[in-house]
PDB file of C-alpha atoms in Angstrom:
ATOM      1  CA  MET A   2     -31.467 -18.391  12.141  1.00 87.00           C
ATOM      2  CA  ASP A   3     -35.349 -17.477  12.199  1.00 92.00           C
ATOM      3  CA  THR A   4     -37.563 -18.977   9.432  1.00 94.00           C
ATOM      4  CA  GLU A   5     -37.959 -15.437   7.451  1.00 94.00           C
ATOM      5  CA  GLN A   6     -33.644 -15.449   7.483  1.00 95.00           C
ATOM      6  CA  GLN A   7     -33.838 -18.720   5.820  1.00 95.00           C
ATOM      7  CA  LYS A   8     -36.136 -17.866   2.837  1.00 96.00           C
ATOM      8  CA  ARG A   9     -33.638 -14.534   2.559  1.00 97.00           C
ATOM      9  CA  TYR A  10     -30.956 -16.388   2.265  1.00 97.00           C
ATOM     10  CA  ALA A  11     -31.527 -19.249   0.846  1.00 97.00           C
ATOM     11  CA  ARG A  12     -30.076 -19.263  -2.436  1.00 97.00           C
ATOM     12  CA  GLN A  13     -26.524 -19.161  -0.370  1.00 97.00           C
ATOM     13  CA  ILE A  14     -26.997 -21.942   1.611  1.00 97.00           C
ATOM     14  CA  ALA A  15     -28.066 -23.904  -1.118  1.00 97.00           C
ATOM     15  CA  LEU A  16     -23.991 -23.117  -2.112  1.00 97.00           C
ATOM     16  CA  PRO A  17     -21.884 -26.332  -1.280  1.00 93.00           C
ATOM     17  CA  GLY A  18     -19.508 -25.340   1.410  1.00 92.00           C
ATOM     18  CA  ILE A  19     -22.154 -22.529   3.400  1.00 97.00           C
ATOM     19  CA  GLY A  20     -25.199 -24.170   4.730  1.00 97.00           C
ATOM     20  CA  PRO A  21     -26.573 -22.988   7.611  1.00 97.00           C
ATOM     21  CA  GLU A  22     -23.336 -23.440   9.201  1.00 97.00           C
ATOM     22  CA  GLY A  23     -21.656 -20.668   6.697  1.00 97.00           C
ATOM     23  CA  GLN A  24     -24.871 -18.385   7.076  1.00 98.00           C
ATOM     24  CA  GLU A  25     -24.339 -18.418  10.495  1.00 97.00           C
ATOM     25  CA  LYS A  26     -20.667 -17.351  10.620  1.00 97.00           C
ATOM     26  CA  LEU A  27     -22.290 -14.927   8.256  1.00 98.00           C
ATOM     27  CA  LEU A  28     -24.331 -13.396  10.286  1.00 98.00           C
ATOM     28  CA  ALA A  29     -21.536 -13.407  13.383  1.00 98.00           C
ATOM     29  CA  ALA A  30     -18.851 -11.229  11.291  1.00 98.00           C
ATOM     30  CA  ARG A  31     -18.030  -7.361  11.496  1.00 98.00           C
ATOM     31  CA  VAL A  32     -16.864  -5.983   8.952  1.00 98.00           C
ATOM     32  CA  LEU A  33     -15.021  -2.702   8.349  1.00 98.00           C
ATOM     33  CA  ILE A  34     -15.986  -0.566   5.444  1.00 98.00           C
ATOM     34  CA  ILE A  35     -13.399   2.991   4.368  1.00 98.00           C
ATOM     35  CA  GLY A  36     -14.700   4.448   1.576  1.00 97.00           C
ATOM     36  CA  MET A  37     -18.833   4.449   0.574  1.00 97.00           C
ATOM     37  CA  GLY A  38     -18.015   5.765  -3.221  1.00 96.00           C
ATOM     38  CA  GLY A  39     -18.529   3.846  -6.206  1.00 96.00           C
ATOM     39  CA  LEU A  40     -16.591   0.564  -4.549  1.00 98.00           C
ATOM     40  CA  GLY A  41     -17.623   0.785  -0.943  1.00 98.00           C
ATOM     41  CA  SER A  42     -21.275   1.107  -2.860  1.00 98.00           C
ATOM     42  CA  PRO A  43     -21.762  -2.032  -4.476  1.00 98.00           C
ATOM     43  CA  ALA A  44     -19.221  -3.792  -1.310  1.00 98.00           C
ATOM     44  CA  ALA A  45     -21.619  -2.642   1.095  1.00 98.00           C
ATOM     45  CA  ILE A  46     -24.655  -3.292  -0.763  1.00 98.00           C
ATOM     46  CA  TYR A  47     -23.829  -7.442  -1.365  1.00 98.00           C
ATOM     47  CA  LEU A  48     -22.134  -7.462   1.944  1.00 98.00           C
ATOM     48  CA  ALA A  49     -25.541  -6.757   3.295  1.00 98.00           C
ATOM     49  CA  THR A  50     -27.783  -8.599   0.909  1.00 98.00           C
ATOM     50  CA  ALA A  51     -25.656 -11.543   2.087  1.00 98.00           C
ATOM     51  CA  GLY A  52     -26.346 -11.529   5.506  1.00 97.00           C
ATOM     52  CA  VAL A  53     -22.868 -10.389   7.176  1.00 98.00           C
ATOM     53  CA  GLY A  54     -24.550  -9.564  10.951  1.00 97.00           C
ATOM     54  CA  HIS A  55     -22.648  -6.171  11.230  1.00 98.00           C
ATOM     55  CA  LEU A  56     -21.679  -3.922   8.846  1.00 98.00           C
ATOM     56  CA  VAL A  57     -19.223  -0.927   9.282  1.00 98.00           C
ATOM     57  CA  LEU A  58     -19.489   2.088   7.724  1.00 98.00           C
ATOM     58  CA  SER A  59     -16.680   4.784   7.087  1.00 98.00           C
ATOM     59  CA  ASP A  60     -17.332   8.197   5.288  1.00 97.00           C
ATOM     60  CA  TYR A  61     -17.135  11.708   6.051  1.00 96.00           C
ATOM     61  CA  ASP A  62     -17.965  12.925   2.809  1.00 97.00           C
ATOM     62  CA  ARG A  63     -21.822  13.857   1.522  1.00 97.00           C
ATOM     63  CA  VAL A  64     -23.236  12.650  -1.697  1.00 97.00           C
ATOM     64  CA  GLU A  65     -22.599  15.574  -4.752  1.00 97.00           C
ATOM     65  CA  LEU A  66     -25.011  15.035  -7.746  1.00 97.00           C
ATOM     66  CA  SER A  67     -21.593  14.074  -9.680  1.00 95.00           C
ATOM     67  CA  ASN A  68     -21.334  10.663  -7.659  1.00 96.00           C
ATOM     68  CA  LEU A  69     -24.721   9.726  -8.488  1.00 96.00           C
ATOM     69  CA  GLN A  70     -23.259   8.176 -11.725  1.00 96.00           C
ATOM     70  CA  ARG A  71     -21.605   5.710  -9.936  1.00 96.00           C
ATOM     71  CA  GLN A  72     -22.081   5.355  -6.551  1.00 97.00           C
ATOM     72  CA  ILE A  73     -25.594   2.970  -6.565  1.00 97.00           C
ATOM     73  CA  VAL A  74     -25.840   3.048  -2.608  1.00 97.00           C
ATOM     74  CA  HIS A  75     -26.602   7.246  -3.271  1.00 97.00           C
ATOM     75  CA  ASN A  76     -29.721   8.199  -4.931  1.00 96.00           C
ATOM     76  CA  THR A  77     -30.961  12.048  -5.878  1.00 98.00           C
ATOM     77  CA  GLN A  78     -32.726  12.797  -3.096  1.00 97.00           C
ATOM     78  CA  ASP A  79     -29.913  12.371  -0.782  1.00 97.00           C
ATOM     79  CA  ILE A  80     -27.018  15.041  -2.308  1.00 98.00           C
ATOM     80  CA  GLY A  81     -26.617  17.082   0.876  1.00 98.00           C
ATOM     81  CA  GLU A  82     -26.217  13.898   3.371  1.00 97.00           C
ATOM     82  CA  LEU A  83     -23.648  12.806   4.447  1.00 98.00           C
ATOM     83  CA  LYS A  84     -22.821   8.635   2.657  1.00 98.00           C
ATOM     84  CA  VAL A  85     -22.403   6.812   5.254  1.00 98.00           C
ATOM     85  CA  ALA A  86     -25.926   7.707   6.833  1.00 98.00           C
ATOM     86  CA  SER A  87     -27.865   7.622   3.442  1.00 98.00           C
ATOM     87  CA  ALA A  88     -25.878   4.198   3.013  1.00 98.00           C
ATOM     88  CA  ARG A  89     -27.406   2.956   6.362  1.00 98.00           C
ATOM     89  CA  GLN A  90     -30.918   3.336   5.182  1.00 97.00           C
ATOM     90  CA  HIS A  91     -30.142   2.536   1.802  1.00 97.00           C
ATOM     91  CA  LEU A  92     -28.739  -1.063   3.241  1.00 98.00           C
ATOM     92  CA  GLN A  93     -31.497  -1.018   5.899  1.00 97.00           C
ATOM     93  CA  LEU A  94     -34.073  -1.227   3.537  1.00 97.00           C
ATOM     94  CA  LEU A  95     -32.549  -4.121   1.501  1.00 97.00           C
ATOM     95  CA  ASN A  96     -31.575  -6.067   4.775  1.00 97.00           C
ATOM     96  CA  PRO A  97     -33.224  -4.704   8.016  1.00 96.00           C
ATOM     97  CA  ASP A  98     -32.335  -7.150  10.454  1.00 92.00           C
ATOM     98  CA  LEU A  99     -28.600  -6.038   9.348  1.00 95.00           C
ATOM     99  CA  LYS A 100     -26.595  -4.101  12.487  1.00 97.00           C
ATOM    100  CA  ILE A 101     -24.894  -0.876  10.603  1.00 98.00           C
ATOM    101  CA  THR A 102     -23.103   1.186  11.883  1.00 98.00           C
ATOM    102  CA  THR A 103     -21.740   4.476  11.074  1.00 98.00           C
ATOM    103  CA  LEU A 104     -18.484   7.028  11.122  1.00 98.00           C
ATOM    104  CA  ASP A 105     -19.305   9.825  10.101  1.00 97.00           C
ATOM    105  CA  TYR A 106     -15.283  11.590  11.140  1.00 95.00           C
ATOM    106  CA  GLN A 107     -11.889  10.776   8.910  1.00 93.00           C
ATOM    107  CA  LEU A 108     -10.597   7.180  11.032  1.00 94.00           C
ATOM    108  CA  VAL A 109      -6.657   7.703  12.043  1.00 93.00           C
ATOM    109  CA  ASP A 110      -4.225   7.127  15.104  1.00 93.00           C
ATOM    110  CA  GLU A 111      -6.141   5.101  17.924  1.00 95.00           C
ATOM    111  CA  GLU A 112      -9.677   5.149  16.227  1.00 96.00           C
ATOM    112  CA  LEU A 113      -8.594   3.368  13.294  1.00 97.00           C
ATOM    113  CA  HIS A 114      -6.512   0.750  15.041  1.00 97.00           C
ATOM    114  CA  SER A 115     -10.200   0.110  17.037  1.00 97.00           C
ATOM    115  CA  GLN A 116     -12.108  -0.260  13.948  1.00 98.00           C
ATOM    116  CA  ILE A 117      -9.804  -2.149  12.360  1.00 98.00           C
ATOM    117  CA  GLN A 118      -8.474  -4.535  15.372  1.00 97.00           C
ATOM    118  CA  GLN A 119     -12.621  -5.929  15.873  1.00 98.00           C
ATOM    119  CA  ALA A 120     -13.224  -6.612  12.332  1.00 98.00           C
ATOM    120  CA  ASP A 121     -13.237  -9.698  11.042  1.00 98.00           C
ATOM    121  CA  VAL A 122     -12.704  -8.383   7.450  1.00 98.00           C
ATOM    122  CA  VAL A 123     -11.511  -4.450   6.165  1.00 98.00           C
ATOM    123  CA  LEU A 124     -12.663  -2.864   2.493  1.00 98.00           C
ATOM    124  CA  ASP A 125      -9.787  -0.700   1.247  1.00 98.00           C
ATOM    125  CA  CYS A 126     -13.011   1.509  -0.567  1.00 97.00           C
ATOM    126  CA  SER A 127     -10.824   4.374  -0.062  1.00 95.00           C
ATOM    127  CA  ASP A 128      -9.274   7.212  -3.166  1.00 89.00           C
ATOM    128  CA  ASN A 129      -6.924   8.540  -2.080  1.00 91.00           C
ATOM    129  CA  PHE A 130      -3.539   6.770  -0.952  1.00 91.00           C
ATOM    130  CA  SER A 131      -2.195   8.217   2.075  1.00 92.00           C
ATOM    131  CA  THR A 132      -5.857   6.092   3.469  1.00 94.00           C
ATOM    132  CA  ARG A 133      -4.885   3.040   1.415  1.00 95.00           C
ATOM    133  CA  PHE A 134      -1.340   3.167   3.574  1.00 96.00           C
ATOM    134  CA  ALA A 135      -2.615   3.717   6.486  1.00 96.00           C
ATOM    135  CA  ILE A 136      -4.786   1.037   6.167  1.00 97.00           C
ATOM    136  CA  ASN A 137      -2.448  -1.243   5.061  1.00 97.00           C
ATOM    137  CA  ARG A 138      -0.125  -0.676   7.599  1.00 96.00           C
ATOM    138  CA  VAL A 139      -2.615  -0.728  10.939  1.00 97.00           C
ATOM    139  CA  CYS A 140      -3.530  -4.353   9.626  1.00 98.00           C
ATOM    140  CA  VAL A 141      -0.506  -5.262   8.583  1.00 97.00           C
ATOM    141  CA  LYS A 142      -0.190  -4.610  12.801  1.00 96.00           C
ATOM    142  CA  THR A 143      -3.581  -6.321  13.805  1.00 97.00           C
ATOM    143  CA  GLY A 144      -3.508  -9.170  11.094  1.00 97.00           C
ATOM    144  CA  THR A 145      -6.897  -8.178  10.238  1.00 98.00           C
ATOM    145  CA  PRO A 146      -7.273  -9.250   6.157  1.00 98.00           C
ATOM    146  CA  LEU A 147      -7.351  -6.422   3.532  1.00 98.00           C
ATOM    147  CA  VAL A 148      -9.030  -6.673   0.530  1.00 98.00           C
ATOM    148  CA  SER A 149      -7.684  -3.517  -1.350  1.00 97.00           C
ATOM    149  CA  GLY A 150      -9.749  -2.254  -4.223  1.00 97.00           C
ATOM    150  CA  ALA A 151      -8.968   0.736  -6.896  1.00 96.00           C
ATOM    151  CA  ALA A 152     -10.380   2.228  -9.716  1.00 95.00           C
ATOM    152  CA  ILE A 153      -9.557   5.396 -12.107  1.00 93.00           C
ATOM    153  CA  GLY A 154     -11.171   5.284 -15.848  1.00 94.00           C
ATOM    154  CA  PHE A 155     -11.235   2.565 -17.995  1.00 96.00           C
ATOM    155  CA  GLU A 156      -9.551   0.664 -15.078  1.00 96.00           C
ATOM    156  CA  GLY A 157      -9.508  -1.433 -12.170  1.00 97.00           C
ATOM    157  CA  GLN A 158      -7.771  -3.842 -10.102  1.00 97.00           C
ATOM    158  CA  ILE A 159      -8.227  -5.801  -6.732  1.00 98.00           C
ATOM    159  CA  SER A 160      -6.044  -7.903  -4.652  1.00 98.00           C
ATOM    160  CA  VAL A 161      -6.378  -9.248  -0.644  1.00 98.00           C
ATOM    161  CA  PHE A 162      -3.649  -9.425   2.427  1.00 98.00           C
ATOM    162  CA  LEU A 163      -3.331 -11.850   4.622  1.00 98.00           C
ATOM    163  CA  PRO A 164      -1.013 -10.379   7.046  1.00 96.00           C
ATOM    164  CA  ASP A 165      -1.031 -13.743   8.895  1.00 93.00           C
ATOM    165  CA  GLN A 166       0.234 -15.716   6.170  1.00 93.00           C
ATOM    166  CA  ALA A 167       4.009 -15.505   5.971  1.00 90.00           C
ATOM    167  CA  ASP A 168       4.340 -15.628   2.481  1.00 92.00           C
ATOM    168  CA  SER A 169       1.423 -12.691   2.089  1.00 96.00           C
ATOM    169  CA  PRO A 170       3.401  -9.663   0.900  1.00 96.00           C
ATOM    170  CA  CYS A 171       1.121  -5.539   2.326  1.00 96.00           C
ATOM    171  CA  TYR A 172      -0.076  -2.805   0.514  1.00 96.00           C
ATOM    172  CA  HIS A 173       3.252  -0.949   0.883  1.00 95.00           C
ATOM    173  CA  CYS A 174       5.010  -4.679  -0.518  1.00 94.00           C
ATOM    174  CA  ILE A 175       3.489  -3.751  -4.211  1.00 93.00           C
ATOM    175  CA  TYR A 176       3.594   0.609  -4.352  1.00 90.00           C
ATOM    176  CA  GLN A 177       5.743   2.528  -2.712  1.00 81.00           C
ATOM    177  CA  ASP A 178       4.525   5.405   0.425  1.00 78.00           C
ATOM    178  CA  ASN A 179       7.259   8.350  -1.741  1.00 71.00           C
ATOM    179  CA  GLY A 180       3.986  11.162  -0.041  1.00 62.00           C
ATOM    180  CA  GLN A 181       2.448  12.289  -3.358  1.00 60.00           C
ATOM    181  CA  GLU A 182      -0.998  11.518  -4.497  1.00 57.00           C
ATOM    182  CA  GLY A 183      -1.643   9.998  -7.691  1.00 57.00           C
ATOM    183  CA  ASP A 184      -4.757  11.401 -10.243  1.00 59.00           C
ATOM    184  CA  SER A 185      -7.919  11.285  -9.325  1.00 59.00           C
ATOM    185  CA  CYS A 186     -11.656  10.127 -11.116  1.00 62.00           C
ATOM    186  CA  SER A 187     -12.660  13.940 -10.465  1.00 65.00           C
ATOM    187  CA  GLN A 188      -9.408  14.493 -13.281  1.00 69.00           C
ATOM    188  CA  LEU A 189      -9.170  11.050 -14.923  1.00 80.00           C
ATOM    189  CA  GLY A 190     -12.466   9.950 -15.439  1.00 89.00           C
ATOM    190  CA  ILE A 191     -14.464   6.962 -14.528  1.00 93.00           C
ATOM    191  CA  LEU A 192     -16.347   3.616 -15.955  1.00 95.00           C
ATOM    192  CA  ALA A 193     -20.076   3.713 -13.690  1.00 94.00           C
ATOM    193  CA  PRO A 194     -20.053   0.200 -14.149  1.00 95.00           C
ATOM    194  CA  LEU A 195     -16.310  -0.567 -13.749  1.00 96.00           C
ATOM    195  CA  VAL A 196     -15.931   0.314 -10.026  1.00 96.00           C
ATOM    196  CA  GLY A 197     -19.454  -2.153  -9.738  1.00 97.00           C
ATOM    197  CA  VAL A 198     -17.434  -5.052 -11.036  1.00 97.00           C
ATOM    198  CA  ILE A 199     -14.068  -4.237  -8.459  1.00 98.00           C
ATOM    199  CA  GLY A 200     -16.568  -3.456  -5.299  1.00 98.00           C
ATOM    200  CA  SER A 201     -18.192  -6.531  -6.152  1.00 98.00           C
ATOM    201  CA  MET A 202     -15.458  -8.608  -5.910  1.00 98.00           C
ATOM    202  CA  GLN A 203     -14.358  -7.374  -2.991  1.00 98.00           C
ATOM    203  CA  ALA A 204     -17.588  -7.996  -2.059  1.00 98.00           C
ATOM    204  CA  VAL A 205     -16.643 -11.787  -3.007  1.00 98.00           C
ATOM    205  CA  GLU A 206     -13.015 -12.067  -1.749  1.00 98.00           C
ATOM    206  CA  ALA A 207     -15.096 -10.511   1.587  1.00 98.00           C
ATOM    207  CA  LEU A 208     -17.330 -13.375   2.205  1.00 98.00           C
ATOM    208  CA  LYS A 209     -15.135 -16.056   0.806  1.00 98.00           C
ATOM    209  CA  LEU A 210     -12.817 -15.241   3.609  1.00 98.00           C
ATOM    210  CA  LEU A 211     -15.374 -14.548   6.355  1.00 98.00           C
ATOM    211  CA  LEU A 212     -16.310 -18.164   5.705  1.00 98.00           C
ATOM    212  CA  GLY A 213     -13.290 -20.246   4.716  1.00 96.00           C
ATOM    213  CA  ILE A 214     -13.947 -20.549   1.087  1.00 97.00           C
ATOM    214  CA  GLY A 215     -12.223 -20.864  -2.473  1.00 96.00           C
ATOM    215  CA  ASP A 216      -8.800 -20.023  -3.629  1.00 95.00           C
ATOM    216  CA  LYS A 217      -7.830 -16.542  -1.635  1.00 93.00           C
ATOM    217  CA  LEU A 218      -6.509 -13.824  -4.159  1.00 95.00           C
ATOM    218  CA  CYS A 219      -3.773 -13.368  -2.146  1.00 96.00           C
ATOM    219  CA  GLY A 220      -0.048 -13.138  -3.572  1.00 95.00           C
ATOM    220  CA  ARG A 221      -1.916 -12.071  -6.517  1.00 97.00           C
ATOM    221  CA  LEU A 222      -2.783  -8.857  -8.345  1.00 97.00           C
ATOM    222  CA  LEU A 223      -6.026  -9.128 -10.648  1.00 97.00           C
ATOM    223  CA  LEU A 224      -6.068  -6.130 -12.654  1.00 97.00           C
ATOM    224  CA  LEU A 225      -8.919  -4.874 -15.500  1.00 97.00           C
ATOM    225  CA  ASP A 226      -8.945  -3.682 -18.545  1.00 97.00           C
ATOM    226  CA  GLY A 227     -12.339  -2.436 -19.805  1.00 95.00           C
ATOM    227  CA  LEU A 228     -12.115  -0.949 -22.447  1.00 95.00           C
ATOM    228  CA  HIS A 229     -10.679  -3.874 -23.292  1.00 96.00           C
ATOM    229  CA  MET A 230     -12.180  -6.112 -21.308  1.00 95.00           C
ATOM    230  CA  ASP A 231      -8.317  -7.769 -20.361  1.00 97.00           C
ATOM    231  CA  TRP A 232      -7.715  -9.401 -17.605  1.00 97.00           C
ATOM    232  CA  ARG A 233      -4.865 -10.300 -16.051  1.00 97.00           C
ATOM    233  CA  THR A 234      -3.437 -11.691 -12.523  1.00 97.00           C
ATOM    234  CA  LEU A 235       0.176 -10.463 -11.441  1.00 96.00           C
ATOM    235  CA  LYS A 236       1.909 -12.445  -8.774  1.00 96.00           C
ATOM    236  CA  VAL A 237       3.089 -10.209  -5.872  1.00 95.00           C
ATOM    237  CA  ARG A 238       5.801 -11.763  -3.195  1.00 94.00           C
ATOM    238  CA  ARG A 239       6.424 -10.284  -0.154  1.00 94.00           C
ATOM    239  CA  ASP A 240       9.023  -7.940   0.612  1.00 93.00           C
ATOM    240  CA  PRO A 241      11.650  -9.321   3.091  1.00 92.00           C
ATOM    241  CA  LYS A 242      12.820  -5.512   3.242  1.00 93.00           C
ATOM    242  CA  CYS A 243       9.398  -3.737   3.642  1.00 94.00           C
ATOM    243  CA  ALA A 244       9.468  -0.883   5.660  1.00 93.00           C
ATOM    244  CA  VAL A 245       5.697  -2.402   7.042  1.00 94.00           C
ATOM    245  CA  CYS A 246       5.790  -5.818   7.400  1.00 93.00           C
ATOM    246  CA  GLY A 247       9.149  -6.742   5.960  1.00 88.00           C
ATOM    247  CA  GLN A 248       9.998  -6.352  10.289  1.00 73.00           C
ATOM    248  CA  VAL A 249       6.774  -8.460  11.482  1.00 69.00           C
ATOM    249  CA  SER A 250       7.531 -11.794  13.609  1.00 58.00           C
ATOM    250  CA  HIS A 251       5.542 -15.040  12.173  1.00 51.00           C
ATOM    251  CA  GLU A 252       6.724 -17.340  14.369  1.00 45.00           C
ATOM    252  CA  ASN A 253       3.587 -18.468  15.719  1.00 37.00           C
ATOM    253  CA  THR A 254       2.196 -17.843  12.531  1.00 40.00           C
ATOM    254  CA  VAL A 255      -0.286 -21.997  11.520  1.00 33.00           C
TER     255      VAL A 255
END
């Protein structure tokens, strides 16, 4: 780190378990964020300001007026722009030292596999089940840590999946892929700060994974009822019959 970086990250470097060595880990890390909407916005902002060296932003939508109620990485003047381009501009103003790669098309098949395999951590900030299941399948196949968040109405949830750990469930262990999509924010609405809370927590979990500190949210599904400000933690177990991770071998897992 140079002198400017030491000043920029001073409050983070001062934390026990991080220090200069931990900050160097962050600067060398690559994180893939899929979805630059309500969840991806705060997650990307905090990962950028924390000094994650390479952010890969994936989203093929454009900024709309209705997005601005909650998607805080975008501004009014960005309406009509690609979300990844708008986000990159904002993030580089916050931290010009970072490398930011933008993918303004849908990640599928080999490209999805390649991007996830290159990432140290993947953040699922998408808004539909088909994307979440696809991300989960590739993360299980590549052994890539996955931080999954979701929010709708007054409710949010977050969990972490660690495919390289024998006892870790995957997303499919909790939710079955029946080919149907759930309700959307346009149908049921969303409280703006709620996605900020969940997205920020995704950033926290990603930083912990990159730094190798703290207790991970693996094997636990954290649920937030924002209307009554009630937090619940559900223990989730790996399903040995899971169609996605049930047949994965962990013989070499330490």
